[in-house]
mmCIF file of C-alpha atoms and ligand atoms in Angstrom:
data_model
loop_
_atom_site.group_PDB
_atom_site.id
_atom_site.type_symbol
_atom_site.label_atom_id
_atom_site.label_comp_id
_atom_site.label_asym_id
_atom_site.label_seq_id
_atom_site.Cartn_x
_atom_site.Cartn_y
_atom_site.Cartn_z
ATOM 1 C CA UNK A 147 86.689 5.096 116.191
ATOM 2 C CA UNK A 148 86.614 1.784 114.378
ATOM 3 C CA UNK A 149 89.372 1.078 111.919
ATOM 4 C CA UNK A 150 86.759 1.989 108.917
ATOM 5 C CA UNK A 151 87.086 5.695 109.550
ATOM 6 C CA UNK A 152 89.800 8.054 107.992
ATOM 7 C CA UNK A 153 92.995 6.174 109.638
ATOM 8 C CA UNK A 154 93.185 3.670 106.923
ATOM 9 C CA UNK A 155 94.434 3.767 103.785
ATOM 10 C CA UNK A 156 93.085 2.215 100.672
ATOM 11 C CA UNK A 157 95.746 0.891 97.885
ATOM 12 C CA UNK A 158 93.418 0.930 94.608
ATOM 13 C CA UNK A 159 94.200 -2.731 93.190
ATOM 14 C CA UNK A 160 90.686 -4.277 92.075
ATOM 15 C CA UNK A 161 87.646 -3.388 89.899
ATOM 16 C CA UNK A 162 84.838 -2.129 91.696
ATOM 17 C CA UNK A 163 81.455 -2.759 91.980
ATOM 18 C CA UNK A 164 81.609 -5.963 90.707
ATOM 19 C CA UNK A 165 78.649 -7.793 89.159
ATOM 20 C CA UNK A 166 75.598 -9.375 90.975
ATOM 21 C CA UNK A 167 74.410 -11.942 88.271
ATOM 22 C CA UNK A 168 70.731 -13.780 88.463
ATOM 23 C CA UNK A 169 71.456 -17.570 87.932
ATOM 24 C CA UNK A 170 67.824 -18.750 87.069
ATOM 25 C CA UNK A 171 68.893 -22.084 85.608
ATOM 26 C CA UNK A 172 71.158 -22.877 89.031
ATOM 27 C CA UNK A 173 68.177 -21.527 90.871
ATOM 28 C CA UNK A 174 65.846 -23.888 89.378
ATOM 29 C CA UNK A 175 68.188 -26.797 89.748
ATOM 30 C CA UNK A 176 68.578 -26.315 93.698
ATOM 31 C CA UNK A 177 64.669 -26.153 94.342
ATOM 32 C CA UNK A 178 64.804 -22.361 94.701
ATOM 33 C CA UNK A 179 62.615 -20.073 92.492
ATOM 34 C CA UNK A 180 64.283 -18.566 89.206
ATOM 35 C CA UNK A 181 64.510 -14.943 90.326
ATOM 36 C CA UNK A 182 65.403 -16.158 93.907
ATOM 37 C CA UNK A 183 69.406 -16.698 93.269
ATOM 38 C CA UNK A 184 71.541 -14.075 92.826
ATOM 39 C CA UNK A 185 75.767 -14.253 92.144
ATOM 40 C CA UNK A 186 78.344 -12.198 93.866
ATOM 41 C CA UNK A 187 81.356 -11.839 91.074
ATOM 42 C CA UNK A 188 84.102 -11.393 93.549
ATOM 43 C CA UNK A 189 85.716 -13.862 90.757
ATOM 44 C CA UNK A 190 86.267 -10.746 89.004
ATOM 45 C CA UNK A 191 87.680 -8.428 91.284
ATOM 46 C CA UNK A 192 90.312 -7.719 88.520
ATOM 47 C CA UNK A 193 94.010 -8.037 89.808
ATOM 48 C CA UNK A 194 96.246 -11.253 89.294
ATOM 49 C CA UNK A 195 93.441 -13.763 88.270
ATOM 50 C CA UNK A 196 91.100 -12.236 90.489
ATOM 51 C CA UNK A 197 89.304 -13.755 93.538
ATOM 52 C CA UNK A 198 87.853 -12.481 97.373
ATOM 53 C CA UNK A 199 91.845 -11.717 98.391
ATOM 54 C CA UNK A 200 91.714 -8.501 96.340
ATOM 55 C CA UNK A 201 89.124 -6.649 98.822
ATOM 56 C CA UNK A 202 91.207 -7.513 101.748
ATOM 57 C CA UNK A 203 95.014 -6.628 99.893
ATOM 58 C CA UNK A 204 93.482 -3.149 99.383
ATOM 59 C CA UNK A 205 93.468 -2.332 103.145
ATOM 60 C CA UNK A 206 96.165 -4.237 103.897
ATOM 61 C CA UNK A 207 98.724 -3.367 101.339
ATOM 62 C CA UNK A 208 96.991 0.387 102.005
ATOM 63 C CA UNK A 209 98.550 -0.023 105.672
ATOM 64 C CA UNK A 210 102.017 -1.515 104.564
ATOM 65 C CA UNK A 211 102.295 1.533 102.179
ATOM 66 C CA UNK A 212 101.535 3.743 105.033
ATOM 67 C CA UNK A 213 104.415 1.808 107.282
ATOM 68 C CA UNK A 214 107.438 2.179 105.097
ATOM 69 C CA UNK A 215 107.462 -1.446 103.880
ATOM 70 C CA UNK A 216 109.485 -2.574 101.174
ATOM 71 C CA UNK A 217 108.536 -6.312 101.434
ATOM 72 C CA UNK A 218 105.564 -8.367 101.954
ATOM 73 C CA UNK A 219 105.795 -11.761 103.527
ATOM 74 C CA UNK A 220 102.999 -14.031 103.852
ATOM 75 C CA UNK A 221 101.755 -17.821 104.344
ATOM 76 C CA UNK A 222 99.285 -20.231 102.751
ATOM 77 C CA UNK A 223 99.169 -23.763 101.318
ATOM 78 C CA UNK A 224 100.680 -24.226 98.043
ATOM 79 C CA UNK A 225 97.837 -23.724 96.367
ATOM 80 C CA UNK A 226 96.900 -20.137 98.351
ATOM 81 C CA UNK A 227 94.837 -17.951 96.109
ATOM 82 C CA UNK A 228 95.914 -15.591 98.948
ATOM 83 C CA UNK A 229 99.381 -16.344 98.058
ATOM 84 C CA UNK A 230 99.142 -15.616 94.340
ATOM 85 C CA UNK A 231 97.065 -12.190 94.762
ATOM 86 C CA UNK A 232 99.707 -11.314 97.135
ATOM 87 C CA UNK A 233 102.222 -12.047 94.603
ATOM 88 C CA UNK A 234 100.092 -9.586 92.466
ATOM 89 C CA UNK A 235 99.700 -7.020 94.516
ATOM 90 C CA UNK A 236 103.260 -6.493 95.547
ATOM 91 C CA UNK A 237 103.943 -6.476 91.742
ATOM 92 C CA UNK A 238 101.652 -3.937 91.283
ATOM 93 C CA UNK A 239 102.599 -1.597 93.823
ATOM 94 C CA UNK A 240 106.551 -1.805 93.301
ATOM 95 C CA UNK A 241 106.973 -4.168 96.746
ATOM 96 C CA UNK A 242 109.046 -7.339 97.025
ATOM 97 C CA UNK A 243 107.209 -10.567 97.982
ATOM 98 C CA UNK A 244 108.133 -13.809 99.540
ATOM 99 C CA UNK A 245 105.515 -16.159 100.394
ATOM 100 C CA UNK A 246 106.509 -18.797 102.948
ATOM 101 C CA UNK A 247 104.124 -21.680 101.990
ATOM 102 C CA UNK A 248 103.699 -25.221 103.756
ATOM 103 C CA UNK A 249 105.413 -27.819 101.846
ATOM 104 C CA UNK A 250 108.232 -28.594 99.980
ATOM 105 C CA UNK A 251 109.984 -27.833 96.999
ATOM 106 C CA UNK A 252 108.928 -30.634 95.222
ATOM 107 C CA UNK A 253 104.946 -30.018 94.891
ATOM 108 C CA UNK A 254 104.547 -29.782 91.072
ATOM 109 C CA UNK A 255 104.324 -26.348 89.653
ATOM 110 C CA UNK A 256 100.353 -26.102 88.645
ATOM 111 C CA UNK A 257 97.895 -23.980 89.323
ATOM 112 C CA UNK A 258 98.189 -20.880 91.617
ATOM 113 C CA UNK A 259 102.190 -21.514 91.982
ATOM 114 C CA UNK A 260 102.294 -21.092 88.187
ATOM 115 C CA UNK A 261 101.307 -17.228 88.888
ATOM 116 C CA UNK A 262 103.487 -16.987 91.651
ATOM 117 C CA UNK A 263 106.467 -17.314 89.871
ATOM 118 C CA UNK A 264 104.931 -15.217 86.745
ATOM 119 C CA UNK A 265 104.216 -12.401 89.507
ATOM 120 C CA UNK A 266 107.948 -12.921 90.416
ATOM 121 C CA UNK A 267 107.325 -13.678 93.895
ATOM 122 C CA UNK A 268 110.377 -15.362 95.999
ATOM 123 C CA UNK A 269 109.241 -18.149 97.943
ATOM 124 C CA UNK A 270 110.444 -20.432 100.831
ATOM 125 C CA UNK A 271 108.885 -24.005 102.018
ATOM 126 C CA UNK A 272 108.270 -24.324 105.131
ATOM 127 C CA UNK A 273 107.732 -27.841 105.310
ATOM 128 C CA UNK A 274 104.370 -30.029 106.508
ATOM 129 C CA UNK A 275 103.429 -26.999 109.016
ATOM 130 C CA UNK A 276 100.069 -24.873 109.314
ATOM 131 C CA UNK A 277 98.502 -22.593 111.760
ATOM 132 C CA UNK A 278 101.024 -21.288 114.177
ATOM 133 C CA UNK A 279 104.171 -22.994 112.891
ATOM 134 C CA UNK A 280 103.385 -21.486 109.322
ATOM 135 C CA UNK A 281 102.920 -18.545 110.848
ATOM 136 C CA UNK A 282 106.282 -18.697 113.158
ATOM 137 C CA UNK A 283 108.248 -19.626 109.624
ATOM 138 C CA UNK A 284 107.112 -16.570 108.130
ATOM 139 C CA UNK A 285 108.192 -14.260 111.561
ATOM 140 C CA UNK A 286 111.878 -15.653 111.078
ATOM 141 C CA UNK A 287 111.537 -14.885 107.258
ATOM 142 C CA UNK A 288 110.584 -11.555 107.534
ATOM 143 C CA UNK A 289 113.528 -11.392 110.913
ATOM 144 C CA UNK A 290 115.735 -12.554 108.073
ATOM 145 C CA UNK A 291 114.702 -9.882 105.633
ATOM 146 C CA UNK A 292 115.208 -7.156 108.659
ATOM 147 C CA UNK A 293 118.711 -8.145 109.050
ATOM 148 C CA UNK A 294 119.512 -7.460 105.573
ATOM 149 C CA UNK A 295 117.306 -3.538 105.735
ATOM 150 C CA UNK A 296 114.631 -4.712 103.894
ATOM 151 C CA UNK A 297 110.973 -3.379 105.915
ATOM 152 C CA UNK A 298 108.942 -6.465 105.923
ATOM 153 C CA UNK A 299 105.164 -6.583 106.331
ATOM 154 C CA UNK A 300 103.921 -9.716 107.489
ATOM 155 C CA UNK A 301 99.928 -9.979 106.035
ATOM 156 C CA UNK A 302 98.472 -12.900 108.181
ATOM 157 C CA UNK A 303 97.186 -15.908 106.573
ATOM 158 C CA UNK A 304 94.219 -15.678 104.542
ATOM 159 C CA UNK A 305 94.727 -11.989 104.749
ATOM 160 C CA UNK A 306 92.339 -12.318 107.878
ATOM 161 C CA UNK A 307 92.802 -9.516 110.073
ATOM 162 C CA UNK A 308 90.483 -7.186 111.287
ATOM 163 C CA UNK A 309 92.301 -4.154 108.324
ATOM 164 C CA UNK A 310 91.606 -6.744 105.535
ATOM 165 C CA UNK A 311 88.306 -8.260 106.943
ATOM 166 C CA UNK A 312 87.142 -4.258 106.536
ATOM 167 C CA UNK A 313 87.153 -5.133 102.635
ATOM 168 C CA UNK A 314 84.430 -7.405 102.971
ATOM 169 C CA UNK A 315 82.349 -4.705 105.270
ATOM 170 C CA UNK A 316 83.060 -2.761 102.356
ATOM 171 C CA UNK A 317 81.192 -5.793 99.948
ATOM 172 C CA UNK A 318 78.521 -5.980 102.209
ATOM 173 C CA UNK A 319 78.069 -2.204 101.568
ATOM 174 C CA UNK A 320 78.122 -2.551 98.506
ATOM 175 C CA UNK A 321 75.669 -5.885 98.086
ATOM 176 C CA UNK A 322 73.198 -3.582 100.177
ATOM 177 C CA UNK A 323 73.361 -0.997 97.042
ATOM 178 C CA UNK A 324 72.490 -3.904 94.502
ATOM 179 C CA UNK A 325 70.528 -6.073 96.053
ATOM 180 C CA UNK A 326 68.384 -3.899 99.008
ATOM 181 C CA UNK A 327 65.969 -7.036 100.061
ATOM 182 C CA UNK A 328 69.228 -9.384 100.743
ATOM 183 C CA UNK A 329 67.898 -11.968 102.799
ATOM 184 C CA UNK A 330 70.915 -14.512 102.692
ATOM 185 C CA UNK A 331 74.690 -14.414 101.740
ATOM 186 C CA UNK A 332 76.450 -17.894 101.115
ATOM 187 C CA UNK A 333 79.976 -17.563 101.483
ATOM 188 C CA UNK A 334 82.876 -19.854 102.204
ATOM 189 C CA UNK A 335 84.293 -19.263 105.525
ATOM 190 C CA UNK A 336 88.260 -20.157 105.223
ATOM 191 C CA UNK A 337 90.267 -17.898 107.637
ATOM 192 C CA UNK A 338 87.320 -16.083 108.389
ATOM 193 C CA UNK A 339 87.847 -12.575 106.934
ATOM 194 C CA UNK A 340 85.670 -12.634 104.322
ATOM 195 C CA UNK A 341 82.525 -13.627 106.540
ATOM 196 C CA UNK A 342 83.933 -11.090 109.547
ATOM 197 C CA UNK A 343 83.312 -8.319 107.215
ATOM 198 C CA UNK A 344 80.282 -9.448 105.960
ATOM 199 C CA UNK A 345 78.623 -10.372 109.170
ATOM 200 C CA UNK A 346 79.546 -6.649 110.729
ATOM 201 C CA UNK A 347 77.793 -5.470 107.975
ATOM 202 C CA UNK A 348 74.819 -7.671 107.851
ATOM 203 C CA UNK A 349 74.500 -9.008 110.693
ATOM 204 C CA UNK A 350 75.137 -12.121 111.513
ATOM 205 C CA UNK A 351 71.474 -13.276 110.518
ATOM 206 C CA UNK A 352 71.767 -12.473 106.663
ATOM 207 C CA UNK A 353 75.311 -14.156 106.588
ATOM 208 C CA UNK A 354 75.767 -18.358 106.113
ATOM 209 C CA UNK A 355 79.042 -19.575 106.327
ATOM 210 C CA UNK A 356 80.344 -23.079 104.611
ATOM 211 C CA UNK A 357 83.133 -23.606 106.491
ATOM 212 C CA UNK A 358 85.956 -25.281 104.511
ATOM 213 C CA UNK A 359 88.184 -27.038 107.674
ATOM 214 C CA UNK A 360 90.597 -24.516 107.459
ATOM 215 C CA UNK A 361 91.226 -23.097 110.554
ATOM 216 C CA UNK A 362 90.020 -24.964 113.801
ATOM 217 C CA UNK A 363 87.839 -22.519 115.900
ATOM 218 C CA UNK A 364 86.171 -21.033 112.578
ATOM 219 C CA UNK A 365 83.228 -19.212 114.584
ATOM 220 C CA UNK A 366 85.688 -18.145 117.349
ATOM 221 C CA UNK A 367 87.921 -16.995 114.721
ATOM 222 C CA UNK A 368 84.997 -14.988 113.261
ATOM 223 C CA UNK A 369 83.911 -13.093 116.119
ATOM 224 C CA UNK A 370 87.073 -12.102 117.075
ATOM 225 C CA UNK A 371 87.472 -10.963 113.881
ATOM 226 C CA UNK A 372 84.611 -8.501 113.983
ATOM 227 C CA UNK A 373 85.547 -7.673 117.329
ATOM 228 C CA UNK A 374 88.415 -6.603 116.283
ATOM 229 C CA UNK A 375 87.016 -4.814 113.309
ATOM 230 C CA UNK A 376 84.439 -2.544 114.827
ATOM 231 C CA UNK A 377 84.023 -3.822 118.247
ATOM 232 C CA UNK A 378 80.655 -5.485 117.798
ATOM 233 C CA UNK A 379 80.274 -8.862 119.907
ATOM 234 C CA UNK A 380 78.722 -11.392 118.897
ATOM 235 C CA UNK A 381 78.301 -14.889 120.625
ATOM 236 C CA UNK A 382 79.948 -18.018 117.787
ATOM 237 C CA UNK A 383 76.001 -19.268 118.469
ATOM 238 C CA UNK A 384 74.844 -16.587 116.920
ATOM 239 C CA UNK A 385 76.664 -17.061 113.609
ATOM 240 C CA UNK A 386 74.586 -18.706 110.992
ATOM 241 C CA UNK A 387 77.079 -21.787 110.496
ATOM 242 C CA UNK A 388 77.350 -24.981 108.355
ATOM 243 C CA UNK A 389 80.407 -27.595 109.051
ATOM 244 C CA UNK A 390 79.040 -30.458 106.659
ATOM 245 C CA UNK A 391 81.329 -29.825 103.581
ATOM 246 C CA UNK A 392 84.013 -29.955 105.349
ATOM 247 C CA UNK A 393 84.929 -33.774 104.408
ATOM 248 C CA UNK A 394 87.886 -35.739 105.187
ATOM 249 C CA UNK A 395 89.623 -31.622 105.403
ATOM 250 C CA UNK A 396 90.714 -28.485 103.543
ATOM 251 C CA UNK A 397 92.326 -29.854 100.768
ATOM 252 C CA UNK A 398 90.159 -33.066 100.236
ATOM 253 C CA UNK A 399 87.528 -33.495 97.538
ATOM 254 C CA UNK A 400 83.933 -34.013 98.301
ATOM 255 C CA UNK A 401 81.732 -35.274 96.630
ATOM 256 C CA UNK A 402 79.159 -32.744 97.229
ATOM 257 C CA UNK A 403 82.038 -30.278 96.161
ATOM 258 C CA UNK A 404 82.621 -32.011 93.141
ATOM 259 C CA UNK A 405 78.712 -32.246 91.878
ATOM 260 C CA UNK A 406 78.242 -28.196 92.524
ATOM 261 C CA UNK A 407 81.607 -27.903 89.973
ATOM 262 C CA UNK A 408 79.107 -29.348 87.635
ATOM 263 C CA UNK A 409 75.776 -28.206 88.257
ATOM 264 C CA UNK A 410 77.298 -24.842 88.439
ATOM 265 C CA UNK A 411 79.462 -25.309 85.515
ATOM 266 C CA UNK A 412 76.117 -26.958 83.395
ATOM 267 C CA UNK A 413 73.254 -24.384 83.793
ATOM 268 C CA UNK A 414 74.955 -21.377 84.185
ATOM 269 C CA UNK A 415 78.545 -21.864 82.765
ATOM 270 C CA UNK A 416 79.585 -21.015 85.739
ATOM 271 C CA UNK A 417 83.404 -21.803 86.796
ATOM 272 C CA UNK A 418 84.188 -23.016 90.501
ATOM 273 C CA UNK A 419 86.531 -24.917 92.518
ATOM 274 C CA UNK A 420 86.740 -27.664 94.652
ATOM 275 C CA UNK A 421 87.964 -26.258 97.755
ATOM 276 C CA UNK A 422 86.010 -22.965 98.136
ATOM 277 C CA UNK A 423 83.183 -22.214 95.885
ATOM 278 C CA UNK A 424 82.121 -25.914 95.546
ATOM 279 C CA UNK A 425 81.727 -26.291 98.945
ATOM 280 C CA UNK A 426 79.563 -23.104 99.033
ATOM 281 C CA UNK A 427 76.954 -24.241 96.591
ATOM 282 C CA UNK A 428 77.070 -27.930 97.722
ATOM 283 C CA UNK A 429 76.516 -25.730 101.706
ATOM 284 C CA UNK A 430 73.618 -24.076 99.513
ATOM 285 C CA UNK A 431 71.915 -27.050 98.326
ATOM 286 C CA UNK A 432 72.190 -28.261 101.659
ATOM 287 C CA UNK A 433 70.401 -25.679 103.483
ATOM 288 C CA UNK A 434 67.931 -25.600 100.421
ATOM 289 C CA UNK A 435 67.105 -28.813 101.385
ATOM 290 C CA UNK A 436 66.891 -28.670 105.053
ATOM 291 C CA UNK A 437 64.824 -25.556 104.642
ATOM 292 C CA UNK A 438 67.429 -23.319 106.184
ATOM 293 C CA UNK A 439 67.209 -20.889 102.808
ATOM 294 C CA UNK A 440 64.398 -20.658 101.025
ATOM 295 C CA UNK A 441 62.646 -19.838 97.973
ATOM 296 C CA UNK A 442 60.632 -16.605 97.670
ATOM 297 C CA UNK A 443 63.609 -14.429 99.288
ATOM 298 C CA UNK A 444 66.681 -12.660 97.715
ATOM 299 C CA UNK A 445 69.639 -15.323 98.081
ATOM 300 C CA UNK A 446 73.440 -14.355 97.149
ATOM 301 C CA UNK A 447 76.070 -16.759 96.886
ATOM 302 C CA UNK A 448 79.103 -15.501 96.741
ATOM 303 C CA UNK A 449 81.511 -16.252 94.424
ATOM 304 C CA UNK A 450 85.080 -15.704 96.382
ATOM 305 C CA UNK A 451 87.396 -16.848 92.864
ATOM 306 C CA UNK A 452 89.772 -19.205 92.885
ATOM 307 C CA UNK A 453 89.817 -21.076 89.770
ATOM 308 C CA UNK A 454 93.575 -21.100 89.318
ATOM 309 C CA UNK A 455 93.025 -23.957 92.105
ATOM 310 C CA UNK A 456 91.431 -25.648 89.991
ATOM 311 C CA UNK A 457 93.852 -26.468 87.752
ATOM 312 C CA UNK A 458 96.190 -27.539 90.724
ATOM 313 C CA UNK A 459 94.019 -30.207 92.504
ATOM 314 C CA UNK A 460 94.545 -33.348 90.888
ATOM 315 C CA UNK A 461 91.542 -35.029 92.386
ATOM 316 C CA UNK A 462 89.459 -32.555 91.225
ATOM 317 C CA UNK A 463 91.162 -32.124 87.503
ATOM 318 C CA UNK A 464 90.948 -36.161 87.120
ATOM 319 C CA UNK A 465 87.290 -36.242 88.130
ATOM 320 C CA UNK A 466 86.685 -33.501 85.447
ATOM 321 C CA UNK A 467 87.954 -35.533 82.630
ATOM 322 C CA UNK A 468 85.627 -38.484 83.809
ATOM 323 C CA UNK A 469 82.966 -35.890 83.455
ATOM 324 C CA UNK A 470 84.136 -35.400 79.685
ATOM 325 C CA UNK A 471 81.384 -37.010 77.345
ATOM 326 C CA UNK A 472 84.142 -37.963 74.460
ATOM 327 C CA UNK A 473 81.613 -37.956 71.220
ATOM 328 C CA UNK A 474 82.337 -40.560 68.285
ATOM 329 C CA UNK A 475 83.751 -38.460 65.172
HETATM 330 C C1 PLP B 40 90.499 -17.378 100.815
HETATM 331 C C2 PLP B 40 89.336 -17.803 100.005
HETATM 332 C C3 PLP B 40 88.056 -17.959 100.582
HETATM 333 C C4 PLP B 40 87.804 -17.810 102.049
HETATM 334 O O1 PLP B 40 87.900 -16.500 102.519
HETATM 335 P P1 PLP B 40 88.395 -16.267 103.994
HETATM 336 O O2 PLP B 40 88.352 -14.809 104.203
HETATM 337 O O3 PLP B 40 89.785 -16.834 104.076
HETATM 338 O O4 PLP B 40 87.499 -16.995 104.919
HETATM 339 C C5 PLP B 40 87.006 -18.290 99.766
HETATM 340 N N1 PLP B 40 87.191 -18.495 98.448
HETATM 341 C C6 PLP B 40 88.392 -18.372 97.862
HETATM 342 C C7 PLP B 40 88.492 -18.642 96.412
HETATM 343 C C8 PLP B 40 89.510 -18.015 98.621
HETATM 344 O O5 PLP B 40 90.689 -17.908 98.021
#
């Protein structure tokens, strides 16, 4: 039995279906034919702000529900959209939350953290650590909560394990009912969730991935995520993969990243982000232009959320404002 069937449980947090949106004037832009390009509004999944972490906090606050837990502990960079719909969730379901986040105290309040304490999340700095020392900061955390008979769940980062990836097998579902001649999906691939799910539904043929630099075996990472999901293995070769908006790293502005913010945001009025949904589209124009996707098929890009990010990545707020055309009265 894979861990789609009966065993879990579902906590009902977002909006569903949401929208799949034709973007003629971005489709024209990127070479593509007007009907061609299709959105995926998993910007308005509903809860918190909204954003891709809602699909996969279904399953996995469904399963933290279904263990007794009073608390939910988990990790991310300051600015973790994860972290904030987290935040939301626990809020909404009457659970405690601490998110143990790398860095320190210090990082100015903007952007996501400004929900976080709005959800009235608790949360602890862990320092300059990621991948497994993040992870090992939020173990003693939740150790620490045990002490004092709290029942911690600790949701991975990203919300990437195989119970939350199973949101975005759901979304694949679901982009099968809308959009039946789906020939590509464009998705950021961050901790890999959000592709796993969409790959074991799609196959790994219909799925591109933009990775972001966030984790540092991403196709690995996928695989064993739909491994784990419904035992389907696939070789990382077989993943339809792009690694060239990745930059100078996760957090860092490109300037691919930064021109999709506007082409998006100037023929469709279309909000992104640096981090995530820029780099999708700029991954999109890219395999426009190598030929990779093209026009005359059904192509979905897949908008994960994240605009509270926005507003918390100075780079990307100052570049913005030199993008303002200031008008003479
Ligand atoms: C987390 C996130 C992603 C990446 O999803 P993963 O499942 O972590 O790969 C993409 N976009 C946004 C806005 C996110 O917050």
């Amino acid at each position: 039995m894979g861990v789609g069937d009966g065993a879990r449980q579902r906590a009902a947090l977002g909006t569903w279906p949401t929208p799949l949106e034709p973007a003629p004037r971005l489709a024209r832009a990127l070479g593509l034919g007007a009907d061609d390009l299709w959105v995926k509004r998993d910007d308005l999944t509903g809860l918190g702000g909204g954003g891709n972490k809602v699909r996969k906090l279904e399953w996995l606050c469904g399963a933290a529900l279904a263990e007794g837990a009073t608390t939910l502990v988990t990790t991310g960079a300051a600015q973790s959209n994860h972290a904030r719909l987290t935040a939301a969730a626990g809020a909404r379901l009457g659970l405690d939350v601490v998110l143990v986040l790398a860095g320190s105290p210090d990082s100015s309040a903007s952007g996501n953290l400004v929900l976080d304490g709005l959800f009235g999340a608790g949360v602890v700095w862990a320092g300059k650590v990621r991948g497994a020392k993040l992870a090992a900061a939020a173990e003693r955390v939740a150790e620490g909560l045990r002490q004092r008979g709290a029942v911690p769940c600790v949701i991975p980062l990203g919300g990437s394990s195989p119970v939350g990836a199973y949101g975005y097998a759901e979304c694949g579902r679901e982009l099968l009912d809308q959009a039946p001649d789906l020939d590509t999906v464009v998705a950021t691939l961050g901790s890999g969730g959000m592709m796993a799910g969409l790959v074991d539904t799609l196959g790994p043929g219909r799925v591109l991935g933009v990775d972001c630099g966030a984790v540092d075996d991403p196709a690995g990472t996928v695989t064993g995520l739909v491994a784990g999901l419904s035992g389907t293995v696939h070789a990382p070769g077989d993943l339809r993969l792009r690694h060239d908006q990745v930059g100078a790293g996760y957090s860092a502005l490109t300037e691919e990243s930064m021109d999709a913010l506007t082409l998006a945001g100037r023929t469709e009025g279309l909000a992104l982000e640096p981090v995530y949904t820029g780099r999708a589209l700029a991954g999109l124009r890219a395999a426009v232009r190598d030929g990779s996707v093209a026009p005359g098929r059904r192509t979905v890009l897949l908008h994960s959320g994240g605009l509270p990010g926005l507003f918390g990545h100075a780079a990307a707020v100052a570049r913005s404002q030199e993008a303002l055309t200031v008008l003479s009265p």
